[in-house]
Coordinates of C-alpha atoms in Angstrom, one line a residue:
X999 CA 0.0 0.0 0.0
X1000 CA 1.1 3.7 -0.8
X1001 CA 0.7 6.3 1.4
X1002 CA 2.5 8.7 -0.2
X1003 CA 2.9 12.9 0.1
X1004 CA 3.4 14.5 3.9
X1005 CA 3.3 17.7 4.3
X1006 CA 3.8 20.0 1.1
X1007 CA 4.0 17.5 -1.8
X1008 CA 7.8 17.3 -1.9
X1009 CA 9.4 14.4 -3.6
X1010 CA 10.1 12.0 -1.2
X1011 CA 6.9 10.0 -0.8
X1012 CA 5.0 8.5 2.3
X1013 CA 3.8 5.2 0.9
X1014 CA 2.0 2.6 2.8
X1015 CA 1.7 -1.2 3.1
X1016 CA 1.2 -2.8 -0.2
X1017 CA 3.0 -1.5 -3.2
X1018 CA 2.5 -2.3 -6.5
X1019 CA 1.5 -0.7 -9.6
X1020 CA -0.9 1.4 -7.9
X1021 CA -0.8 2.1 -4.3
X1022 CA -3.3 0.5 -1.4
X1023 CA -7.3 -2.0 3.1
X1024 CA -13.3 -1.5 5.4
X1025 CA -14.8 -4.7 6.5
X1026 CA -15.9 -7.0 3.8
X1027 CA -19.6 -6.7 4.0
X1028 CA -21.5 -8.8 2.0
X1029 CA -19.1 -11.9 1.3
X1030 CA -19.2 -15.1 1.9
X1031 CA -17.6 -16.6 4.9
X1032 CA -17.0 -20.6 3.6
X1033 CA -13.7 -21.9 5.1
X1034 CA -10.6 -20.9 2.7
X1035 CA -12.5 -17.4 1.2
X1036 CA -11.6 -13.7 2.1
X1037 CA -13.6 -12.9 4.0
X1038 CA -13.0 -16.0 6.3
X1039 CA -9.7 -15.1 6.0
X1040 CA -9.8 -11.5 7.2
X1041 CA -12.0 -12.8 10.2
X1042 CA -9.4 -15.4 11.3
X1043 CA -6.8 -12.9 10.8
X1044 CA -8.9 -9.7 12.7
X1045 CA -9.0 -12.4 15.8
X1046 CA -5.5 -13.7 15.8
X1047 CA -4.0 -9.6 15.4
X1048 CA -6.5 -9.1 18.6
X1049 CA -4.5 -11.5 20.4
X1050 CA -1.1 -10.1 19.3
X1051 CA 0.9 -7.4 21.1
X1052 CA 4.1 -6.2 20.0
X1053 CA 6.9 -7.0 22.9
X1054 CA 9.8 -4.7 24.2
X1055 CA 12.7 -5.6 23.7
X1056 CA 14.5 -6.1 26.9
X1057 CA 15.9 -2.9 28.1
X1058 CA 19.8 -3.9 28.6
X1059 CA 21.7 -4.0 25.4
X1060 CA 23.0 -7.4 24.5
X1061 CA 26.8 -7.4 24.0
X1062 CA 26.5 -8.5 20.7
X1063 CA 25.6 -4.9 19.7
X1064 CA 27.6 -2.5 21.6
X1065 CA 29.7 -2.3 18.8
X1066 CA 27.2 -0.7 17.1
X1067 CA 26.1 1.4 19.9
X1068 CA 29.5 2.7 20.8
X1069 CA 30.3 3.5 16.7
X1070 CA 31.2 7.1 16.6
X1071 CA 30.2 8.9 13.5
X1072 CA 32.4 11.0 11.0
X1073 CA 30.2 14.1 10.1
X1074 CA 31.2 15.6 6.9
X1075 CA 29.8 18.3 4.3
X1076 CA 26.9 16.8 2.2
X1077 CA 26.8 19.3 -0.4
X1078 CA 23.6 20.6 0.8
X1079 CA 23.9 24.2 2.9
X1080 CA 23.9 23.7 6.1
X1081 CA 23.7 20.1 6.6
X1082 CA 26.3 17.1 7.6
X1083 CA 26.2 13.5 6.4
X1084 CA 27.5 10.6 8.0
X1085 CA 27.4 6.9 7.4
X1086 CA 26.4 4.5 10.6
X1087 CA 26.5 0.6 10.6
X1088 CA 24.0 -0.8 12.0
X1089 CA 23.8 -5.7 11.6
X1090 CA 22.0 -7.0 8.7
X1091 CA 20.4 -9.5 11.3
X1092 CA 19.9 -8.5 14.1
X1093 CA 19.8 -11.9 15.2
X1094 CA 23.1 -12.6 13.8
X1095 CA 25.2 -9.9 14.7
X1096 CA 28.2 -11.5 13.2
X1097 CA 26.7 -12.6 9.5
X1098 CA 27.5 -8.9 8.7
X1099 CA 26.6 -4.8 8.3
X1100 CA 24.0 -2.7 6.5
X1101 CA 25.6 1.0 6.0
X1102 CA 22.5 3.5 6.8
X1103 CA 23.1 7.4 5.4
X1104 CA 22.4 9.8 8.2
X1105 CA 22.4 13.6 7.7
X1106 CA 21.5 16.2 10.2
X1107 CA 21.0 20.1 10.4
X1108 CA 22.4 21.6 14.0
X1109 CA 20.4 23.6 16.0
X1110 CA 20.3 27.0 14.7
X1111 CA 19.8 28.4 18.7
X1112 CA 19.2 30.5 20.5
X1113 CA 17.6 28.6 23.4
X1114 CA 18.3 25.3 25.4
X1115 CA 18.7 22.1 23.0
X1116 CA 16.3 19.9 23.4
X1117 CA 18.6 16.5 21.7
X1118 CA 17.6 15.4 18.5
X1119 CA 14.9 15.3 16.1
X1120 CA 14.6 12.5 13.8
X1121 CA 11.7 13.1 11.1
X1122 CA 10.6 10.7 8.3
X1123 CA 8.1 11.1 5.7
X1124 CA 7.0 7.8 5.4
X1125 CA 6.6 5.2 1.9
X1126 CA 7.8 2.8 2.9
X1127 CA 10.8 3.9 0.7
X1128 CA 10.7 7.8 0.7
X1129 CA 13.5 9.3 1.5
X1130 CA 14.2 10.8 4.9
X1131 CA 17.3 12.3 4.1
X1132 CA 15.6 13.9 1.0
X1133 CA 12.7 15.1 2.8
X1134 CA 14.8 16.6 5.9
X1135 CA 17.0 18.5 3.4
X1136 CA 14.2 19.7 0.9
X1137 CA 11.7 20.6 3.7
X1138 CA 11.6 19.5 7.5
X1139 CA 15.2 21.0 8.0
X1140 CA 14.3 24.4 6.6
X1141 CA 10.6 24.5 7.0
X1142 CA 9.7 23.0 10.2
X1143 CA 8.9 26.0 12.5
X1144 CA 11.9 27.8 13.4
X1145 CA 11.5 27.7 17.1
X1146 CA 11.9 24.1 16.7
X1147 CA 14.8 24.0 14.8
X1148 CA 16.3 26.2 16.8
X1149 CA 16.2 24.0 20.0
X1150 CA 16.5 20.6 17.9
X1151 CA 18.8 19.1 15.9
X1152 CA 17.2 18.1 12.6
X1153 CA 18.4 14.1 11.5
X1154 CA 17.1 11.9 9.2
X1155 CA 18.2 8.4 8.5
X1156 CA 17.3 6.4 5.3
X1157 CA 15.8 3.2 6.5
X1158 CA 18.0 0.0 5.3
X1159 CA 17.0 -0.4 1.4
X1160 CA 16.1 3.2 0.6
X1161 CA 17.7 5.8 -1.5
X1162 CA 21.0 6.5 0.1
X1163 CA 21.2 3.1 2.3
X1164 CA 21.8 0.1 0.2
X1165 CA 19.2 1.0 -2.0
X1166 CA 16.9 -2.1 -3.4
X1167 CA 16.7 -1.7 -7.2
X1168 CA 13.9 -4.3 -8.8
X1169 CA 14.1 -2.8 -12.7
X1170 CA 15.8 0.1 -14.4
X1171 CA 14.2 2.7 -16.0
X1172 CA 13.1 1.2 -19.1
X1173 CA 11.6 -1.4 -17.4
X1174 CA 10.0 0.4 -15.2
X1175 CA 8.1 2.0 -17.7
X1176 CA 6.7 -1.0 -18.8
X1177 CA 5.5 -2.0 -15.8
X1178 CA 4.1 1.2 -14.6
X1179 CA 2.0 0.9 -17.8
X1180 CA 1.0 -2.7 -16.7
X1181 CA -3.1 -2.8 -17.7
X1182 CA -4.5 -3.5 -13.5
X1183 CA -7.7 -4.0 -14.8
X1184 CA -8.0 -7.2 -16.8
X1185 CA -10.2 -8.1 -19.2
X1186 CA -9.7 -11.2 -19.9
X1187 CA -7.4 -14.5 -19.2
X1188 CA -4.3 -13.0 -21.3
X1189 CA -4.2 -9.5 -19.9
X1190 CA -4.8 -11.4 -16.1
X1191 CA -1.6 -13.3 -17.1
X1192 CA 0.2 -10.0 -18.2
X1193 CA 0.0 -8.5 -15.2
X1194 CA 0.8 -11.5 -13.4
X1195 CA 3.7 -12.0 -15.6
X1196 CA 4.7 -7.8 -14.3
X1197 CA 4.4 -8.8 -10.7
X1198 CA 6.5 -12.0 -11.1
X1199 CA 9.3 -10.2 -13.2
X1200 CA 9.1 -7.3 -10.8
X1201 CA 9.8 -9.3 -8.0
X1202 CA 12.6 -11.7 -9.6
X1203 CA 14.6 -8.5 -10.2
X1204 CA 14.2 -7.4 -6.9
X1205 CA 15.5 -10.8 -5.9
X1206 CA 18.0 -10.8 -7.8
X1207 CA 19.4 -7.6 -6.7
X1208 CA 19.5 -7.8 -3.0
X1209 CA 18.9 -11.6 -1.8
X1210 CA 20.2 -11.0 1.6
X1211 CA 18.8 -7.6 2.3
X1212 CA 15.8 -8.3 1.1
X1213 CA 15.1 -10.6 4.0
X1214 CA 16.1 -7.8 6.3
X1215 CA 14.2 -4.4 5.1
X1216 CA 11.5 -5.4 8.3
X1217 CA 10.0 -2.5 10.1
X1218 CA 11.3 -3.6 13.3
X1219 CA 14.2 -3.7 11.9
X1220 CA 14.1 -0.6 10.6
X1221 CA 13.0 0.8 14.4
X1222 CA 15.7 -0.9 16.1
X1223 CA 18.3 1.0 13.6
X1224 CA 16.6 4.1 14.8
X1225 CA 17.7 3.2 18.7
X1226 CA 21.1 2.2 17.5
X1227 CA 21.3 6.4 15.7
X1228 CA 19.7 7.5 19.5
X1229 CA 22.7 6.1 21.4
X1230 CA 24.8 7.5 18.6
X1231 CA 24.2 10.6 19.0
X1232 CA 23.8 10.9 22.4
X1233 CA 20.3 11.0 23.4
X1234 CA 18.6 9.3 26.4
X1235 CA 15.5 9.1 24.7
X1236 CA 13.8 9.5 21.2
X1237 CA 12.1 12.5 19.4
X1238 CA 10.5 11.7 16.2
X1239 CA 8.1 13.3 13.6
X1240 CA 6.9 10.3 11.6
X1241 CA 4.0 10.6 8.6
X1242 CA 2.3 7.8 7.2
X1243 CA 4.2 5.0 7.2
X1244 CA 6.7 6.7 9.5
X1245 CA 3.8 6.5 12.2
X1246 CA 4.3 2.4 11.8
X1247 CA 7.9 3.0 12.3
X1248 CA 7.3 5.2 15.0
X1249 CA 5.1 3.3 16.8
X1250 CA 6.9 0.0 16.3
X1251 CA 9.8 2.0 18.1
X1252 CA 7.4 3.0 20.9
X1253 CA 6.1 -0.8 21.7
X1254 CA 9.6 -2.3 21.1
X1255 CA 11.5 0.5 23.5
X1256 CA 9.0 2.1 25.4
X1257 CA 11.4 3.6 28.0
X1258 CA 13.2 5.1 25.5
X1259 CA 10.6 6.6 23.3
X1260 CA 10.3 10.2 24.5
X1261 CA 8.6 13.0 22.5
X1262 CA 7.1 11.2 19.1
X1263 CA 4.3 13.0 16.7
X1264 CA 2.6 9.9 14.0
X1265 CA 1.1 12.1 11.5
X1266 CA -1.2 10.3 9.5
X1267 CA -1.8 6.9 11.5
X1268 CA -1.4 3.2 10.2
X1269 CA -3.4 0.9 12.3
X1270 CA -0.7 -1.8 13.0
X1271 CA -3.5 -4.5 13.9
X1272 CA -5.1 -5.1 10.1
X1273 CA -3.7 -7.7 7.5
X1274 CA -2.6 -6.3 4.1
X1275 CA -5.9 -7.0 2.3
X1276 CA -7.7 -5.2 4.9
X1277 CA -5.2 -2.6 5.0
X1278 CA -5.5 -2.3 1.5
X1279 CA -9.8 -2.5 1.4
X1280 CA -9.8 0.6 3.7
X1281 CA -7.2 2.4 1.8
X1282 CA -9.5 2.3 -1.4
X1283 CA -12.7 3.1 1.0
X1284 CA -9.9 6.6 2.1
X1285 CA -9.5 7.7 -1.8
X1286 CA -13.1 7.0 -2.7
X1287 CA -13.8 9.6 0.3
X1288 CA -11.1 12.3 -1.1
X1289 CA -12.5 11.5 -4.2
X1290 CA -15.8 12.7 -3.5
X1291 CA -14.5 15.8 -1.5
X1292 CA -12.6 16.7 -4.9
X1293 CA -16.0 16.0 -7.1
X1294 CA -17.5 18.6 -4.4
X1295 CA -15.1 21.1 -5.1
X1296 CA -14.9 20.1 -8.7
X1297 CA -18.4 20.6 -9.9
X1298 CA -18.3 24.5 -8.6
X1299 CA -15.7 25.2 -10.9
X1300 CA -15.7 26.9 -14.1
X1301 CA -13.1 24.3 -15.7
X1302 CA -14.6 21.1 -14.1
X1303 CA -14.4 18.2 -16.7
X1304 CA -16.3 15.9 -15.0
X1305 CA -19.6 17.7 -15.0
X1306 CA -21.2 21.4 -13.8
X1307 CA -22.9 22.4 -10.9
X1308 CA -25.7 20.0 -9.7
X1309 CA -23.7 16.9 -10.7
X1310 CA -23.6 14.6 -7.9
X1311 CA -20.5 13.2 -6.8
X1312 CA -21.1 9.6 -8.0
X1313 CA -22.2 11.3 -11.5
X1314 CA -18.4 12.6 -11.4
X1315 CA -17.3 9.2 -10.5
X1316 CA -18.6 7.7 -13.5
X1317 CA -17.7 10.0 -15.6
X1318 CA -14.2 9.5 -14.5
X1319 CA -14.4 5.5 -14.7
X1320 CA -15.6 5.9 -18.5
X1321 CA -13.0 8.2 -19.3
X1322 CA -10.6 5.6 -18.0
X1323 CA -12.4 3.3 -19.7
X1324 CA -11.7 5.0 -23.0
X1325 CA -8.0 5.0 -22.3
X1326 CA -7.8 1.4 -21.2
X1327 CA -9.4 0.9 -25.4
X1328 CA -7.2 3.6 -26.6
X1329 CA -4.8 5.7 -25.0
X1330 CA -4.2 9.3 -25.9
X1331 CA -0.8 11.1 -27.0
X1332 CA 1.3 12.4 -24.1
X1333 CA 4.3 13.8 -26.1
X1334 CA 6.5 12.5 -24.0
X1335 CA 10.1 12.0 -25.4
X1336 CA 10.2 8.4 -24.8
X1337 CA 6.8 7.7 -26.6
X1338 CA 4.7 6.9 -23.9
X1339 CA 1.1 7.8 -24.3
X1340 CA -1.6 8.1 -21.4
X1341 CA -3.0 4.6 -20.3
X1342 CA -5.8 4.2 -18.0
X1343 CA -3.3 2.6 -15.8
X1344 CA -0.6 5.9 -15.6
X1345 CA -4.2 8.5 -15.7
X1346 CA -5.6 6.8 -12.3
X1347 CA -2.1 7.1 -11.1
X1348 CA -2.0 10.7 -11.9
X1349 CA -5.4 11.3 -10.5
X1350 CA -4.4 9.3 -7.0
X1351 CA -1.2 11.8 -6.7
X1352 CA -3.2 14.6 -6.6
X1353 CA -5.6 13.1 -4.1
X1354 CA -3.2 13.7 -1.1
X1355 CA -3.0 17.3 -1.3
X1356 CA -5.7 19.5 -2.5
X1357 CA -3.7 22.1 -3.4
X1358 CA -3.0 19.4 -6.4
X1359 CA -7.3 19.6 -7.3
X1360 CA -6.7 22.7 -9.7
X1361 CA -3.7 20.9 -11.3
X1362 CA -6.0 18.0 -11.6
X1363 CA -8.9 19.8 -13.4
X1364 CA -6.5 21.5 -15.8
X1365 CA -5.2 18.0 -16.8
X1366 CA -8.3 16.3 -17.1
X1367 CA -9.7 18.7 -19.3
X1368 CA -6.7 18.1 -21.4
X1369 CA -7.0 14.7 -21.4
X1370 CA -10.7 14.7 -22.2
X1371 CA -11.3 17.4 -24.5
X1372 CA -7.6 18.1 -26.7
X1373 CA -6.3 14.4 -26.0
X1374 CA -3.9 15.4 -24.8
X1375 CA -2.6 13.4 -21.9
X1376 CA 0.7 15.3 -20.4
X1377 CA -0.8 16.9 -17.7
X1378 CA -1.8 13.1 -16.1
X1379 CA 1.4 11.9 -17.1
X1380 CA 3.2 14.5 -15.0
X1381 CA 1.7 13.5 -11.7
X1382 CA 1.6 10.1 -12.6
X1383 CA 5.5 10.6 -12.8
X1384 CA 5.8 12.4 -9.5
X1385 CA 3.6 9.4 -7.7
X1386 CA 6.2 7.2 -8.9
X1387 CA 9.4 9.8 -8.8
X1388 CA 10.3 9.2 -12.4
X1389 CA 12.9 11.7 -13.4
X1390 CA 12.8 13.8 -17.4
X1391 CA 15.7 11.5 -17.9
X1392 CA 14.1 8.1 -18.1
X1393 CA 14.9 7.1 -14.2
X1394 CA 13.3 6.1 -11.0
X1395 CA 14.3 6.7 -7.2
X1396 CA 14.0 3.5 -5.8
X1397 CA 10.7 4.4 -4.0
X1398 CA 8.3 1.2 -5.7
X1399 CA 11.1 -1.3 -4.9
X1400 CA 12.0 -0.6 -1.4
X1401 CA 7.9 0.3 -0.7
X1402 CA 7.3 -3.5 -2.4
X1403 CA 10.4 -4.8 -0.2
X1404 CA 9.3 -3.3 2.8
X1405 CA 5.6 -4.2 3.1
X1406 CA 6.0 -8.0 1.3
X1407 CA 7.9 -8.6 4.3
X1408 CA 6.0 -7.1 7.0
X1409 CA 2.6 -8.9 6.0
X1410 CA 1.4 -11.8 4.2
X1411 CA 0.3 -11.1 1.0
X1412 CA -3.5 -9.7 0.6
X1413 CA -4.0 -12.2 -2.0
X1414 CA -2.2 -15.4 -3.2
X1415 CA -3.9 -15.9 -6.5
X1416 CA -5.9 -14.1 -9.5
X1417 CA -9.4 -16.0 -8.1
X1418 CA -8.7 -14.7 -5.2
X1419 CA -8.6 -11.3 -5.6
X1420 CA -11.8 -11.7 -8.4
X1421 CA -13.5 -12.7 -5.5
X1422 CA -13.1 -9.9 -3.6
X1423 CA -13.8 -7.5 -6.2
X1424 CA -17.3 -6.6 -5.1
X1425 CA -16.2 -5.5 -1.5
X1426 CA -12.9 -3.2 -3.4
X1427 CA -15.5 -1.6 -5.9
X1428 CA -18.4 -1.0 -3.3
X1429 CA -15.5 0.4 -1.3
X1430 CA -14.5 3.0 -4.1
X1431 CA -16.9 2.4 -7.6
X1432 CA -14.0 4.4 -9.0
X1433 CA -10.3 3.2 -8.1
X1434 CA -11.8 -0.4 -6.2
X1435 CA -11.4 -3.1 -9.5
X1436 CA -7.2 -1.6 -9.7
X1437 CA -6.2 -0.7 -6.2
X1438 CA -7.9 -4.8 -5.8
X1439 CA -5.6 -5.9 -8.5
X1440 CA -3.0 -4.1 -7.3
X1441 CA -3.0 -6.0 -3.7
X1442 CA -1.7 -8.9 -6.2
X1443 CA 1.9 -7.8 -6.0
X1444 CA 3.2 -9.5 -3.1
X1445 CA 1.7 -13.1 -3.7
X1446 CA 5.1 -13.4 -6.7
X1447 CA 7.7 -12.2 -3.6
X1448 CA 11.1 -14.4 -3.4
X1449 CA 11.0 -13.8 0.3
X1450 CA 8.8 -15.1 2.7
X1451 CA 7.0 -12.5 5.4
X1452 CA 8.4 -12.3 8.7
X1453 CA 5.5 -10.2 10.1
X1454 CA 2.1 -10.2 10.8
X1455 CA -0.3 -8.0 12.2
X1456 CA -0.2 -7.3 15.7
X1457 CA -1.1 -4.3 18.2
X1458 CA 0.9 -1.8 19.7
X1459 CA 0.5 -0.9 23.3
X1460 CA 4.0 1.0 24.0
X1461 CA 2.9 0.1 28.0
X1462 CA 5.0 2.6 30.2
X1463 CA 6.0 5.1 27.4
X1464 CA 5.3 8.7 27.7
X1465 CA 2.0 10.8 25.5
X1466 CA 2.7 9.6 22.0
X1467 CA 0.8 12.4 20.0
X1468 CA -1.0 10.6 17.0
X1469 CA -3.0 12.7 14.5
X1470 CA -5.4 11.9 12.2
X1471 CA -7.0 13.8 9.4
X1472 CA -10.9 13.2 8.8
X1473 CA -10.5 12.6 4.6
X1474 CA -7.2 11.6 4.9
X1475 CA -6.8 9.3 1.0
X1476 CA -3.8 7.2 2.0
X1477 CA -4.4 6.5 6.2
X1478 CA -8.2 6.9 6.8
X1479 CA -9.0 8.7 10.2
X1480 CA -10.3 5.4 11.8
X1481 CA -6.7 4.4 11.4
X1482 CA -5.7 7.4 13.9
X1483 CA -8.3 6.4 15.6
X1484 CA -7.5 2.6 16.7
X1485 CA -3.8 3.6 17.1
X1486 CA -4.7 6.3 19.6
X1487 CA -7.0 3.8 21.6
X1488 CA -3.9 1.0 20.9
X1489 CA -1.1 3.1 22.2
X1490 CA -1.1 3.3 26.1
X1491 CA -0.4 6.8 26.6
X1492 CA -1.8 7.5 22.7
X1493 CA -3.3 11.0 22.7
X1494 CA -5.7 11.3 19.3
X1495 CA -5.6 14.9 17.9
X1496 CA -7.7 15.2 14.9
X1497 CA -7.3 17.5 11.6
X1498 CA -11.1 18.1 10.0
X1499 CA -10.2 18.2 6.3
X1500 CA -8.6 17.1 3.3
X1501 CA -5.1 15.7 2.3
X1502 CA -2.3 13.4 3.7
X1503 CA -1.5 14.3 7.1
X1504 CA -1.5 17.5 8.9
X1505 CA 1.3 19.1 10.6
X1506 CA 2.6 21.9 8.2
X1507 CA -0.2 22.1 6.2
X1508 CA -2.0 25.4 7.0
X1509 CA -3.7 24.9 10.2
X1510 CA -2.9 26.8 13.3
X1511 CA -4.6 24.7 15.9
X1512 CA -2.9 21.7 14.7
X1513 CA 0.8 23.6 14.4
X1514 CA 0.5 24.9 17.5
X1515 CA -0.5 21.4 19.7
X1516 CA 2.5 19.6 17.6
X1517 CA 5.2 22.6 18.5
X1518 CA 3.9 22.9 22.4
X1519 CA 4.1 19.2 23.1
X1520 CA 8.2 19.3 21.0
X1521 CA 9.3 22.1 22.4
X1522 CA 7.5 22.0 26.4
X1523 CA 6.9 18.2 26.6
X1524 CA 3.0 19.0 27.0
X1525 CA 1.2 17.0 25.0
X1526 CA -2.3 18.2 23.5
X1527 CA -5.6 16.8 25.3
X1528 CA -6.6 13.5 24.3
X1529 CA -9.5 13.8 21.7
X1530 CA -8.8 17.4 20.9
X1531 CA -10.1 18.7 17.1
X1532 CA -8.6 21.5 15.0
X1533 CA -10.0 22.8 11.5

């Protein structure tokens, strides 16, 4: 799942739990329950993640790692104003200490002063796979409020498989052209076994690029790196600003060192507790909801496409599945150097990029009426190409691999088999009659992984830690609100603060009620009032 774009929509994604060509979890209402089907599944699954709490880790370090706690880092100039690098080692298993390293970039921005320090601040913008060190140097280390980086440290570490540490690399550019073109609505038997075929090859060349890392790219993992950069550099305890995803990681941290997780904000909430295909279900159910918030908006527009004033918002909804459905027959010219045109596939990509931020609707309009009147599809391609970070010159960031690397290992696959996923088609397209029959199809990805899943779902308790802030955005696309919602009541000392509006996550996104609650509870330690609201 993708649950992508914190903050302003810089470049380094938040994606979510089950990557694929798409991005993706609502109860399945209506399906059978015979032993062996999805919904049976989903039930046994809801009851066994009920039972499941994640453990701490024993507070006393085992020797076996103080090598890696003691490592001293060797700051140097990153090429970036104001900011350091440095590379830490952190074990590939942490099991195994001995089998061997991962190298993780780190890069940090020093407290600007004046004021007491208050430690570090490590910030990531979720994905899996976006880049923290690209999102602390392109926004969170010059546009978090200054009174917080003036009493912070600014750090960012790139979890293990991402960008700058030991990046997974599945296909190169051409390749990935092809497969971000991948039809995820099949017609028939032969375009079923195409995109089968995408998911398999996909997955082999991840395989074959990183067999031992890929069996260690876990989320816990990825949290007990982050303890190993606390001792590092210096801090009794952990401050974090996580978003999407990063609220996983962040919580993981939280139930896995509770006495050590001190001051930590999870902007747009995962619940930890659902399998991938419910995960994913809910996820379509969140961009059907911005969806209809955009047709709102949409229809009072002058340029609105999709229909005028009066139009409902399902009316705008099917006119936006049939113009998909006219691309998926014929797509239109894009003028793009390398001769791709506008597919249905790459338009409903385009037009789930510019759910997360509606400051991305007008952009939206602009290119749908381009698409739909002059056929003339560039304007979709260009936010299809920012979902997936495709640069002018052909290439990708590694943000689809390490998301697919990340999540096929933290959950079972939502679906082991085309029937499968055909059989839960109703639920996915009552969920969202627009984006349902592909974001289903897109859960596919995971069943083709050379690496089996070392996690499942679980809950998160964090017993004994401090307020953990989490906040959730009412039509939030990528992490519904009920997702805030069950981590808050999760969490032990969770504290729910709640954003009435639109777009991925909150903090730094216009409102001063929410700003305000985040900065106080960083800055003072006082944490807003469970249940608080902000607009």
């Amino acid at each position: 799942m993708d649950t992508r774009r914190t903050h302003r929509r810089t470049r380094t994604g938040t994606t979510l739990l089950a990557a694929a060509l798409l991005a993706t979890a609502c109860s399945a209402g209506g399906a059978s329950t015979s032993a062996g089907s999805p919904a049976a599944e989903e039930a046994a699954g809801a009851t066994k993640a009920a039972q499941m709490t994640l453990a701490a880790l024993p507070e006393s370090t085992p020797s076996s790692l103080a090598p890696y706690y003691g490592q001293k880092l060797s700051w140097r100039d990153c090429g970036v104003p104001g900011f350091q690098c440095a590379t830490m080692k952190a074990p590939l298993d942490y099991a195994k200490p001995a089998d061997g390293d991962v190298r993780l970039a780190v890069a940090r921005k020093k407290a600007t002063g004046p004021g007491k320090r208050l430690g570090s601040l490590l910030v990531n913008p979720g994905g899996p796979g976006g880049s923290a060190i690209g999102y602390l140097q392109q926004y969170a280390g010059i546009g978090y409020p200054a009174e917080v980086r003036a009493q912070y440290d600014m750090v960012a570490v790139d979890p293990r498989g991402v960008a700058r540490s030991e990046p997974v690399e599945c296909l190169d550019g051409r390749k990935m052209d092809a497969y971000t073109q991948t039809d995820v609505t099949p017609d028939d038997a032969g375009e079923t076994d195409r995109l089968v075929d995408a998911y398999k090859g996909f997955a082999e060349g991840c395989g074959a690029d990183a067999p031992k890392l890929l069996r260690h790219v876990s989320t816990v993992e990825a949290a007990r790196d982050m303890d190993v950069l606390r001792a590092v550099l210096g801090d009794e305890k952990l401050s974090y600003v996580g978003a999407s995803y990063g609220t996983f990681l962040g919580a993981t941290y939280a139930g896995l060192f509770p006495d050590r997780a001190g001051r930590l904000v999870l902007d747009g909430a995962m619940d930890p507790s659902l399998s991938a295909r419910r995960l994913n279900l809910e996820q379509t159910a969140g961009f059907e909801t911005a969806f209809q918030s955009f047709a709102k908006d949409c229809v009072q527009q002058a340029d609105c496409p999709l229909g005028g004033k009066g139009t409902s918002p399902d009316q705008v909804g099917k006119n936006l599945k049939a113009f998909f459905d006219d691309l998926d027959a014929k797509p239109v010219p894009t003028g793009d150097a390398d001769g791709r045109k506008l597919t249905e596939s790459l338009a409903t990509t385009g037009v789930i990029a510019a759910m997360y931020d509606e400051g991305a609707w007008q952009q939206l309009r602009e290119s749908l009426s381009a698409a739909m009147k002059r056929h003339d599809g560039a304007g979709l391609l260009v936010l299809s190409d920012s979902y997936y970070e495709r640069e002018a010159d052909g290439s990708y960031s590694n943000l689809m691999s390490a998301n697919a690397a990340v999540n096929c290992l933290d959950l079972p696959a939502a679906f082991s088999s085309p029937d499968q996923v055909r059989e839960a088609l109703p639920d996915f397209e009552k969920a969202s009659p627009v984006f349902g029959e592909g974001l289903a199809w897109s859960s596919l990805n995971c069943a083709y992984w050379p690496v089996q899943p070392s996690g499942e779902p679980h809950r998160i308790e964090a017993a004994g830690a401090t307020p953990i802030v989490v906040v959730g955005t009412t039509r939030d696309p990528a992490t519904p609100y009920r997702w805030a919602q069950a981590l808050a009541d999760q969490l032990s000392s969770g504290r729910l603060l709640t954003y009435e509006g639109d777009g991925h996550t909150a903090y730094g996104r216009g409102s001063t009620c929410i700003d305000s609650a985040i900065n106080t509870y960083l800055l003072r330690g006082t944490p807003p009032a469970n249940d608080t609201r902000c607009s």
